[in-house]
Coordinates of C-alpha atoms and ligand atoms in Angstrom, one line a residue:
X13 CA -22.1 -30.4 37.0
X14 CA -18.3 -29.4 37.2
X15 CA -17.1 -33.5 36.0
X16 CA -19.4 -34.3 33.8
X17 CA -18.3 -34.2 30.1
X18 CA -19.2 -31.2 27.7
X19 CA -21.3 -33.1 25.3
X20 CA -23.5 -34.7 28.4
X21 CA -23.9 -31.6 29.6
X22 CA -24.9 -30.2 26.1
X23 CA -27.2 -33.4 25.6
X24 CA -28.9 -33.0 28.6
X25 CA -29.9 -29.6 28.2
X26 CA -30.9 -30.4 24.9
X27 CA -33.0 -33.2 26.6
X28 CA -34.3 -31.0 29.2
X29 CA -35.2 -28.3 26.7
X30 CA -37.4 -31.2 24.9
X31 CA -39.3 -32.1 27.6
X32 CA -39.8 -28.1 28.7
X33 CA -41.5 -28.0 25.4
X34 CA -43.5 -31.3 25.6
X35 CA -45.0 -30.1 28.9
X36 CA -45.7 -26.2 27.6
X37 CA -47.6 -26.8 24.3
X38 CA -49.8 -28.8 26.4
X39 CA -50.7 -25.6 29.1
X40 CA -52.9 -22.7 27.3
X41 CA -50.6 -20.4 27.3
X42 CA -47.6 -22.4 27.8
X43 CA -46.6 -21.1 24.1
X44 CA -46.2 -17.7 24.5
X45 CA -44.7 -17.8 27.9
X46 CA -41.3 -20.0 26.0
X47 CA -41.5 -17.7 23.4
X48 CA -41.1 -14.8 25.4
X49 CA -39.1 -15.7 28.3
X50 CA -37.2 -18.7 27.4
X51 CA -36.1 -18.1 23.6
X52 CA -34.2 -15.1 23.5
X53 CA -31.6 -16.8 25.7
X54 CA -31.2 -19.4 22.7
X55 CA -31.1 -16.2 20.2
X56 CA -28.7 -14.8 22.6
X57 CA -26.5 -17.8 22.5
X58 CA -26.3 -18.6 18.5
X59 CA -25.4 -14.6 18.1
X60 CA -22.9 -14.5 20.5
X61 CA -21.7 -17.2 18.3
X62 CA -22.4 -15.7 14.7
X63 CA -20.9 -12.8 16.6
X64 CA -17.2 -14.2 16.3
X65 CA -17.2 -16.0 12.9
X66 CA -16.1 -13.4 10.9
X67 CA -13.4 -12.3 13.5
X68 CA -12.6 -16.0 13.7
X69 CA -12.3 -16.3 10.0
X70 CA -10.0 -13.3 9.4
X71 CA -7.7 -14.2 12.2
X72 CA -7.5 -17.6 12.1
X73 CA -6.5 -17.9 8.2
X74 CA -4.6 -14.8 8.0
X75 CA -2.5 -16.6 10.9
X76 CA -2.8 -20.5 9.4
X77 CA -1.8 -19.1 5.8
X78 CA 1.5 -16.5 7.3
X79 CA 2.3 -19.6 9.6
X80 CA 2.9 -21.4 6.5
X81 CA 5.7 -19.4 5.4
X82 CA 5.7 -21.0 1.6
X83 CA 3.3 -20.5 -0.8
X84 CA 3.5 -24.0 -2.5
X85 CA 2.6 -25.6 0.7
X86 CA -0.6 -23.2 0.9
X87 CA -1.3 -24.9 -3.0
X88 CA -0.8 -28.5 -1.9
X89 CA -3.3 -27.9 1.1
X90 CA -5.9 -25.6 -1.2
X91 CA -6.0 -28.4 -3.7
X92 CA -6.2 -31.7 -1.2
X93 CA -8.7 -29.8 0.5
X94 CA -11.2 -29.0 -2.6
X95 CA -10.5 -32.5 -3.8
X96 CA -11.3 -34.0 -0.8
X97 CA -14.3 -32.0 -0.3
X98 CA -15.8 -32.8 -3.6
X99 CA -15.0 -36.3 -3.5
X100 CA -17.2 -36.5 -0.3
X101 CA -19.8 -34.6 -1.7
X102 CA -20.4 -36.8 -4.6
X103 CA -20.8 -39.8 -2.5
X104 CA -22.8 -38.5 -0.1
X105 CA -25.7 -37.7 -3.1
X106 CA -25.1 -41.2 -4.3
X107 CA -25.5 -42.4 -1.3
X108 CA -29.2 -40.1 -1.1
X109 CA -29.9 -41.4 -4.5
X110 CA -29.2 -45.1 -4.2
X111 CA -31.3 -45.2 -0.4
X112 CA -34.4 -43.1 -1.8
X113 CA -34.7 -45.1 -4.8
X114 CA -34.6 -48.6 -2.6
X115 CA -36.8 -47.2 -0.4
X116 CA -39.4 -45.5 -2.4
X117 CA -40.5 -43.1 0.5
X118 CA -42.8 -41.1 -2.2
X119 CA -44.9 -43.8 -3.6
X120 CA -46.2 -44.0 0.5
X121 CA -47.9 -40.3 -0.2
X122 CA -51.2 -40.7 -1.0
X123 CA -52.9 -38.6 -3.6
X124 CA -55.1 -37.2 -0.5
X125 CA -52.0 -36.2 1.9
X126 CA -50.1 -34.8 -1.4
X127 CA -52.9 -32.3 -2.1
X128 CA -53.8 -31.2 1.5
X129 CA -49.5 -30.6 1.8
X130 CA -49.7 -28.4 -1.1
X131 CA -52.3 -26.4 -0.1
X132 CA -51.2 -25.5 3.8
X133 CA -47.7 -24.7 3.0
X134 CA -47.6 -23.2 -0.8
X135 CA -47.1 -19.8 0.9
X136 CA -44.2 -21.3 2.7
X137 CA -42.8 -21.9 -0.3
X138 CA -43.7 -18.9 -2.7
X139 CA -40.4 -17.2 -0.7
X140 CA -38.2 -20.0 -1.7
X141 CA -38.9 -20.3 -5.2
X142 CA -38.3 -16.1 -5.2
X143 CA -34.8 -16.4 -3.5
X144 CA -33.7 -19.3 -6.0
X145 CA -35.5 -17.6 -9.2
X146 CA -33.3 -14.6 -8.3
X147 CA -30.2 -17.2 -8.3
X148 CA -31.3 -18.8 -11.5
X149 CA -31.3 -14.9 -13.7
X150 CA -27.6 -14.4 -12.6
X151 CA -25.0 -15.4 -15.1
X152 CA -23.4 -18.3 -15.0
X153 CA -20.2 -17.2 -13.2
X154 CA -21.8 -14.9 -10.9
X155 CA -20.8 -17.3 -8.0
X156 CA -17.1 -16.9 -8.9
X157 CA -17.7 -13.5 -9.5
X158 CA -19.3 -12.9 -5.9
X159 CA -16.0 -14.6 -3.9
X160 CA -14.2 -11.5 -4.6
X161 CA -15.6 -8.7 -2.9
X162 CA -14.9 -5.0 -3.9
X163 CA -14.8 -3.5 0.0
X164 CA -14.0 -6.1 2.5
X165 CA -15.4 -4.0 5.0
X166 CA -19.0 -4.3 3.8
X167 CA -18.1 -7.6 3.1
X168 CA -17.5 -8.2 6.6
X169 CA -21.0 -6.9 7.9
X170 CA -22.9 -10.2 6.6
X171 CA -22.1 -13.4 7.7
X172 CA -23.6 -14.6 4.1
X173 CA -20.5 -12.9 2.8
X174 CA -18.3 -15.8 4.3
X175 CA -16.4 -17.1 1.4
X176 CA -15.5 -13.1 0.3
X177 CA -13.8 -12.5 3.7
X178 CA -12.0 -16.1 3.3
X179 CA -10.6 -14.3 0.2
X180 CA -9.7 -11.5 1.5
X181 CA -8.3 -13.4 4.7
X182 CA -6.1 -15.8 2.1
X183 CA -5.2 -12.9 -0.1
X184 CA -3.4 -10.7 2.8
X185 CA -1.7 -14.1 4.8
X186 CA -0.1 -14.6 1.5
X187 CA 1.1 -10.8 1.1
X188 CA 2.2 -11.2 4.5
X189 CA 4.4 -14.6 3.5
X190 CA 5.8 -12.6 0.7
X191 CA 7.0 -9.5 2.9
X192 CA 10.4 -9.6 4.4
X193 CA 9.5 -11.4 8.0
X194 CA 11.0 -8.6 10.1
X195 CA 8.9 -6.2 8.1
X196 CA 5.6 -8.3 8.7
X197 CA 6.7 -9.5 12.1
X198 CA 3.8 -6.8 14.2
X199 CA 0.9 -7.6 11.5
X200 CA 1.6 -11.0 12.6
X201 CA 1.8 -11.0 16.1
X202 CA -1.1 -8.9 16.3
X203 CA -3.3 -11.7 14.4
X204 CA -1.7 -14.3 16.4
X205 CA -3.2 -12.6 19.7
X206 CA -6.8 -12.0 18.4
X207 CA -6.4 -15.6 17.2
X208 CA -6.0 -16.7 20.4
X209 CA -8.7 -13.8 21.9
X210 CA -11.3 -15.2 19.6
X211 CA -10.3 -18.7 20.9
X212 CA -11.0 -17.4 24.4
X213 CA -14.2 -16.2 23.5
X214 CA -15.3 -19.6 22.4
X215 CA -14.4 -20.9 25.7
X216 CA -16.5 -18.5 27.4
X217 CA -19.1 -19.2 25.3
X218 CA -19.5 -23.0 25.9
X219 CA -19.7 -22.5 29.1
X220 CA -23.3 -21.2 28.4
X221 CA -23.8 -23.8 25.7
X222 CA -25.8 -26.2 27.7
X223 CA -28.0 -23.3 28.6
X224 CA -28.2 -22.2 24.9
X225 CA -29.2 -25.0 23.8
X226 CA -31.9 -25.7 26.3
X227 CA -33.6 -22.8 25.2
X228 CA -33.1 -23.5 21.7
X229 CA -35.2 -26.7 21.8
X230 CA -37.4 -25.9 24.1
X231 CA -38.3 -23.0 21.8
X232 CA -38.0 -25.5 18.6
X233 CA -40.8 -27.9 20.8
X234 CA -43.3 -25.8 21.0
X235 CA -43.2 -23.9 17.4
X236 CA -43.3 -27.1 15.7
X237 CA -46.1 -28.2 13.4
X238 CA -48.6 -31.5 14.6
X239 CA -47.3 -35.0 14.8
X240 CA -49.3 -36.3 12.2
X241 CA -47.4 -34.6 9.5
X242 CA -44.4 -36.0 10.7
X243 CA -46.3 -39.3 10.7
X244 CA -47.1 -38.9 6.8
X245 CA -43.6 -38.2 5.7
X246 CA -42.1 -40.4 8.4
X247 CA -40.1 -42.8 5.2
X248 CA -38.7 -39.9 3.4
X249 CA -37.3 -38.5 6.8
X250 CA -36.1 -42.0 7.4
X251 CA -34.7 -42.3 4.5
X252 CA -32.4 -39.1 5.1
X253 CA -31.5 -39.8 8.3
X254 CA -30.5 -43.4 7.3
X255 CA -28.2 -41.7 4.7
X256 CA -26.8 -39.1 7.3
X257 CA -25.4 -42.1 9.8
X258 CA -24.0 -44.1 7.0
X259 CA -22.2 -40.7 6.0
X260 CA -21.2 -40.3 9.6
X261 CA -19.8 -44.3 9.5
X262 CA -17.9 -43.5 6.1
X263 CA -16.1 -40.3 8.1
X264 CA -15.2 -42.6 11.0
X265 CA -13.9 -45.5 8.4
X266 CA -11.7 -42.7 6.7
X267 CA -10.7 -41.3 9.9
X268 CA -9.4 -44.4 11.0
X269 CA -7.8 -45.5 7.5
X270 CA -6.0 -42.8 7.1
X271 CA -5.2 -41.2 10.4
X272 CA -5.4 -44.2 12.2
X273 CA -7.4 -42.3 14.8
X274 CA -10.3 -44.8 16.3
X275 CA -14.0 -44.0 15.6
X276 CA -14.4 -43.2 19.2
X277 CA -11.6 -40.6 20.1
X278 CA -12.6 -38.9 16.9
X279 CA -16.6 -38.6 17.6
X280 CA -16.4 -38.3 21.3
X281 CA -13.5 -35.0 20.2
X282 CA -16.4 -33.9 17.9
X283 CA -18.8 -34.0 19.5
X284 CA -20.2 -31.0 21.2
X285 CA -19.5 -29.3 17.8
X286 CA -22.1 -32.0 16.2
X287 CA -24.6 -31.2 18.8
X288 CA -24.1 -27.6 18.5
X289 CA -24.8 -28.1 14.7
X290 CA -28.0 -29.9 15.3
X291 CA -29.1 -27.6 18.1
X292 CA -28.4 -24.1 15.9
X293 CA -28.8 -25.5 12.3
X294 CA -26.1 -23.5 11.4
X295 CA -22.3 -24.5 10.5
X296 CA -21.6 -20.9 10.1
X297 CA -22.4 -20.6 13.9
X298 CA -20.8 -23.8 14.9
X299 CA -17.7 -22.9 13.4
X300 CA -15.8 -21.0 16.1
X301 CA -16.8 -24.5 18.4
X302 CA -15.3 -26.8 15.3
X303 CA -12.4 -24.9 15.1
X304 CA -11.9 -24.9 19.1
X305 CA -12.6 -29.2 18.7
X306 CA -10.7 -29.9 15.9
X307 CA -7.4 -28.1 17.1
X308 CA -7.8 -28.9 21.2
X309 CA -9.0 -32.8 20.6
X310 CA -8.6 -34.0 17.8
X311 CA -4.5 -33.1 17.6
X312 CA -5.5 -30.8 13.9
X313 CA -2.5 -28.3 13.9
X314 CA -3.5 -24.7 13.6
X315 CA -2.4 -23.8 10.6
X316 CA -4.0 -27.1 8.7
X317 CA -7.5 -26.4 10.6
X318 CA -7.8 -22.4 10.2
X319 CA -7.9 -23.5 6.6
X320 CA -9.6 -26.2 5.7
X321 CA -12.9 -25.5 8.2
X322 CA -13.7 -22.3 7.0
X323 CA -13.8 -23.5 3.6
X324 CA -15.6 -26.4 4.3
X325 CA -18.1 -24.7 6.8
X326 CA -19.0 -22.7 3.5
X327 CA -18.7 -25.2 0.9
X328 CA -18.7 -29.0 2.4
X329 CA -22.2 -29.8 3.1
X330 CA -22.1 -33.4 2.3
X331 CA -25.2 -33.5 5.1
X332 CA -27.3 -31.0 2.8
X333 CA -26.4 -32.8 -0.5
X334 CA -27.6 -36.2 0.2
X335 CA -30.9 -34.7 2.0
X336 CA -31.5 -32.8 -1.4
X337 CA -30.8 -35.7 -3.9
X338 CA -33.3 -37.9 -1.2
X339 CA -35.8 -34.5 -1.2
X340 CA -35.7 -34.3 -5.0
X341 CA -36.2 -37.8 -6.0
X342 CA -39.1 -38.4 -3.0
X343 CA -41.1 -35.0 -4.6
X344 CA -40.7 -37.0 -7.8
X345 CA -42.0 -40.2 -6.4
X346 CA -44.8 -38.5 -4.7
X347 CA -46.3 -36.9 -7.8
X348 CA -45.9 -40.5 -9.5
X349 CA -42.8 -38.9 -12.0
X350 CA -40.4 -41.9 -13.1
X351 CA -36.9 -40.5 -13.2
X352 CA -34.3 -41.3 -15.7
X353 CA -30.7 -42.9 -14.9
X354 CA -29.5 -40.0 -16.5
X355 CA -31.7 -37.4 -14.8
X356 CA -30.7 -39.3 -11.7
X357 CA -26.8 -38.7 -12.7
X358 CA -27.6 -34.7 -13.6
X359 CA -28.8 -35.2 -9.8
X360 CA -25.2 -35.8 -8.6
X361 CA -24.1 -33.0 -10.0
X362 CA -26.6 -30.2 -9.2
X363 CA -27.1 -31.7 -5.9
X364 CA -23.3 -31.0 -5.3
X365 CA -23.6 -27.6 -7.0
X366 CA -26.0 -26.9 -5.2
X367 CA -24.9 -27.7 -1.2
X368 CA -21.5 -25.9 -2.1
X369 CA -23.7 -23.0 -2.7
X370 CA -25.9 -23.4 0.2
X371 CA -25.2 -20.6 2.6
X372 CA -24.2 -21.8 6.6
X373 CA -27.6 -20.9 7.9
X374 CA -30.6 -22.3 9.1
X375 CA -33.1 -23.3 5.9
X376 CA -30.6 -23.0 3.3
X377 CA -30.6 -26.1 1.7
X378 CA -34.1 -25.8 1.1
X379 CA -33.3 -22.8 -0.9
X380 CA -31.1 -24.1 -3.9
X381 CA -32.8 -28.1 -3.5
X382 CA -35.3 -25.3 -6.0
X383 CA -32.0 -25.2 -8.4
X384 CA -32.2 -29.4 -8.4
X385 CA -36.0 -29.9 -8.6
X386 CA -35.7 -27.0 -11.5
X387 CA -32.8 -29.3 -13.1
X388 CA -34.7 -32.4 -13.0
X389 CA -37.8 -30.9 -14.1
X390 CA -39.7 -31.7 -10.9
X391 CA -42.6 -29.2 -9.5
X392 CA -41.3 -27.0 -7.3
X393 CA -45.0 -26.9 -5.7
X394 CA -43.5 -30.2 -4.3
X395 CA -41.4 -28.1 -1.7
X396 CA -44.8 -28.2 0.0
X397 CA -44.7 -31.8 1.0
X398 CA -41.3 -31.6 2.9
X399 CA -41.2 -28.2 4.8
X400 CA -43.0 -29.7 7.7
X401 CA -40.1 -32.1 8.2
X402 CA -38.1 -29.4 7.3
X403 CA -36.3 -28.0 10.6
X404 CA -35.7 -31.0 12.3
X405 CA -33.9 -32.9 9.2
X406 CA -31.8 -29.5 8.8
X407 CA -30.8 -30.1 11.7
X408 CA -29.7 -33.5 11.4
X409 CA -28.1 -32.5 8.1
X410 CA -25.9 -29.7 9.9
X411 CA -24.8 -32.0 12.8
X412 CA -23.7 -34.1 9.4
X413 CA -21.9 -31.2 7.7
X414 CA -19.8 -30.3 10.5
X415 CA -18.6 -33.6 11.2
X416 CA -17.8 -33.8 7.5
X417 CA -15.5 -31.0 7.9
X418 CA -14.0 -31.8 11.4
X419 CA -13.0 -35.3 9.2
X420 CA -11.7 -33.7 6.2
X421 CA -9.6 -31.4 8.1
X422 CA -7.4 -34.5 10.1
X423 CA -7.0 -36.0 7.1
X424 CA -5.6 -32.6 4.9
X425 CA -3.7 -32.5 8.0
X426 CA -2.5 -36.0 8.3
X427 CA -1.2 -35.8 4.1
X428 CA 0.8 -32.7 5.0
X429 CA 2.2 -34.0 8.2
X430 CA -0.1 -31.3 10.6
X431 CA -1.7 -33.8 12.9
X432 CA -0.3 -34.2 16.1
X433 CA -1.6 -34.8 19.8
X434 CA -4.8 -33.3 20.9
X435 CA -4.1 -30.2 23.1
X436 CA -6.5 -30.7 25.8
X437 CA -6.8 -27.3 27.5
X438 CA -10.9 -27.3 27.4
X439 CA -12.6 -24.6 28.8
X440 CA -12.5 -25.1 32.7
X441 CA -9.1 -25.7 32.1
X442 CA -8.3 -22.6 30.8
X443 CA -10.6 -20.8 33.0
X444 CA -8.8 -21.7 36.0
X445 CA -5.5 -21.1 34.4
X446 CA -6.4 -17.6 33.8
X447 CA -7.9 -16.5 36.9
Ligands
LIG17 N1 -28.3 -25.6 7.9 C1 -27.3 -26.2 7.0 C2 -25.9 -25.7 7.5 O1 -25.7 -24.7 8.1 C3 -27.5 -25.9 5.6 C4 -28.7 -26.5 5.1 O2 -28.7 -27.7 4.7 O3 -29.8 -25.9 5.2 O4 -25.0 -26.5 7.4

């Protein structure tokens, strides 16, 4: 195992894990016996994961923003990094919009399938439509409202809190810039060590990754719904997952326009992040391995990437934007609703809305695509139809938004003069190094 690349290793586990699965659902018993002995290792893996983003977050901006040393230089890479952010967004929805409308994937539901899908899973959904009626009551600034939190230790209890402890984290590295430097010279070298600790940590971690993620799927395999569902919605899930690669070819394009950094060195530096993403559904829980990627292989300088993939890990979810602008227009389709160009363009914008408000977590998007199909005057009994597809397209959508942000982050670094050589000190290396 010792010289074969990280992301085989990951991918074959993740293989491996599949065909576990395949063989168990088909022993009596063979359910049960993943669930109890073979699942908690993946649960053990994504925490020890979740376990370090908020440690990660703190120390890594608190160090990128003090290693600044000049506050206008912190503007220039806030605003590039929102602008670049958005601007991905917004094409990514096009993109759903424009595939699901030449496709059509909802007219393929027949009247039959559409009923029978709203009856099995409207309990499923009776949850979602709670969480996102909840949303809807709160004023209208109540998301700017909830960045700044009032104890930044509670804050730092839930990993749902992320973008409140990115304030704080932003707020204190720039009282830190303002301090004289002998002054703030221990505050800093403390963070600059449990940087690097955390970093260490992530090491460790991968080296259980291929092992975690074994477990995940096999787990995944065997909790998943029949094949015939899949078989019914098998267009609109085509249909997304079309949309997600020609996303993944516009990040490459840009990548290489702008950094001049080919397609390959930039996904084969990626990617055990991306198949982390798709193995845990979560960016919040890939994060700490994005971070580790971006900075080790892909050349992003620390101060440039402690920034920009927190903030897009919470915000960026180009991935989860085009799945909801396909999702919302397909639920449309299937209950034979003709929607308007200019429904359609109110669909770019609560579509974006509505992924930068999607938490980092398994399901999310599924959440506030209620806030879109509410927008567009679409029946949120529609949910229904896609939450048997559900899991396995969030997972592609993921994989999608953390290559997003791994993209966005060389080029914020290549405009302010951050991107250098990849640092390749992966994790055997350091291992070795430190024994
Ligand atoms: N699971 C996605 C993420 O963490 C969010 C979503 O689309 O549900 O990026």
């Amino acid at each position: 195992m010792k010289k074969i690349a990280l992301h085989w290793k990951i991918l074959l586990g993740m293989f491996l894990g599949v065909v576990l699965g395949l063989i168990m659902t088909n022993f009596e018993g063979g359910k049960g016996l993943v669930q109890d002995w073979i699942k908690p290792f993946g649960k053990i893996f994504i925490n020890s994961l979740k376990l370090i983003a908020i440690p990660l977050i703190l120390a890594a901006l608190i160090k990128g923003v003090s290693d600044l040393k000049d506050i206008s230089k912190l503007s220039q890479m806030g605003g590039r990094t929102i602008g670049i952010y958005i601007t991905t967004t917004i094409i990514a929805v096009s993109i759903g919009l424009l595939l699901v409308n030449l496709v059509n994937p909802g007219k393929s539901i027949t009247e039959k399938t559409r009923t029978e899908m709203v009856g099995n899973y409207s309990d499923n959904t009776t949850q979602y439509k709670q969480t996102a009626k909840n949303q809807k009551e709160s004023g209208p600034l109540k998301a700017l409202e909830d960045i700044v939190p009032d104890n930044i230790f509670s804050s730092a209890t839930s990993n749902r809190n992320m973008l409140q402890v990115i304030f704080f984290a932003i707020f204190f590295g720039i009282g830190l810039i303002l301090i004289p430097e002998e002054t703030g010279k221990t505050v800093k070298h403390f963070f600059d060590g449990f940087n690097e600790v955390i970093l260490k940590m992530v090491d460790l971690i991968m080296l259980a990754a291929p092992y975690g993620v074994f477990a995940l799927l096999a787990a995944l395999v065997v909790e998943s719904p029949s094949v015939d569902l899949f078989k019914a919605l098998g267009w609109y899930a085509l249909t997304v997952i079309i949309g997600l690669i020609i996303m993944v070819m516009i990040y490459t394009t840009l990548v290489l326009v702008f950094t001049k950094k080919k397609p390959g060195f930039f996904i084969k530096g990626i990617s055990p992040a991306q198949l982390l993403g798709f193995s845990t559904s979560s960016s919040a829980a890939t994060l700490p391995v994005t971070m580790e990627r971006v900075t080790e292989h892909l050349g992003v300088e620390e101060e440039a990437a402690s920034f920009v993939l927190p903030i897009g890990a919470t915000i960026n979810m180009d991935g989860t934007s085009l799945y909801q602008a396909v999702a919302a227009v397909f639920i449309a389709q299937a209950f034979g609703m003709d929607l308007s160009f200019s429904t359609q363009l109110g669909i770019i914008a609560t579509a974006t809305l509505a992924s930068i408000g999607s938490a980092a977590v398994p399901g999310a998007g599924m959440v506030m695509l209620v806030g879109v199909l509410g927008y567009a005057g679409i029946p949120e009994a529609g949910l229904a139809l896609i939450f048997a597809v559900d899991r396995p397209l969030d997972m592609c959508r993921t994989a999608v938004n953390v290559t997003g942000d791994a993209a966005v982050s060389m080029l914020v670094a290549k405009s302010i003069g951050k991107l250098g050589d990849p640092k390749i000190k992966n994790w055997d290396d350091n291992y070795k190094k430190d024994e």
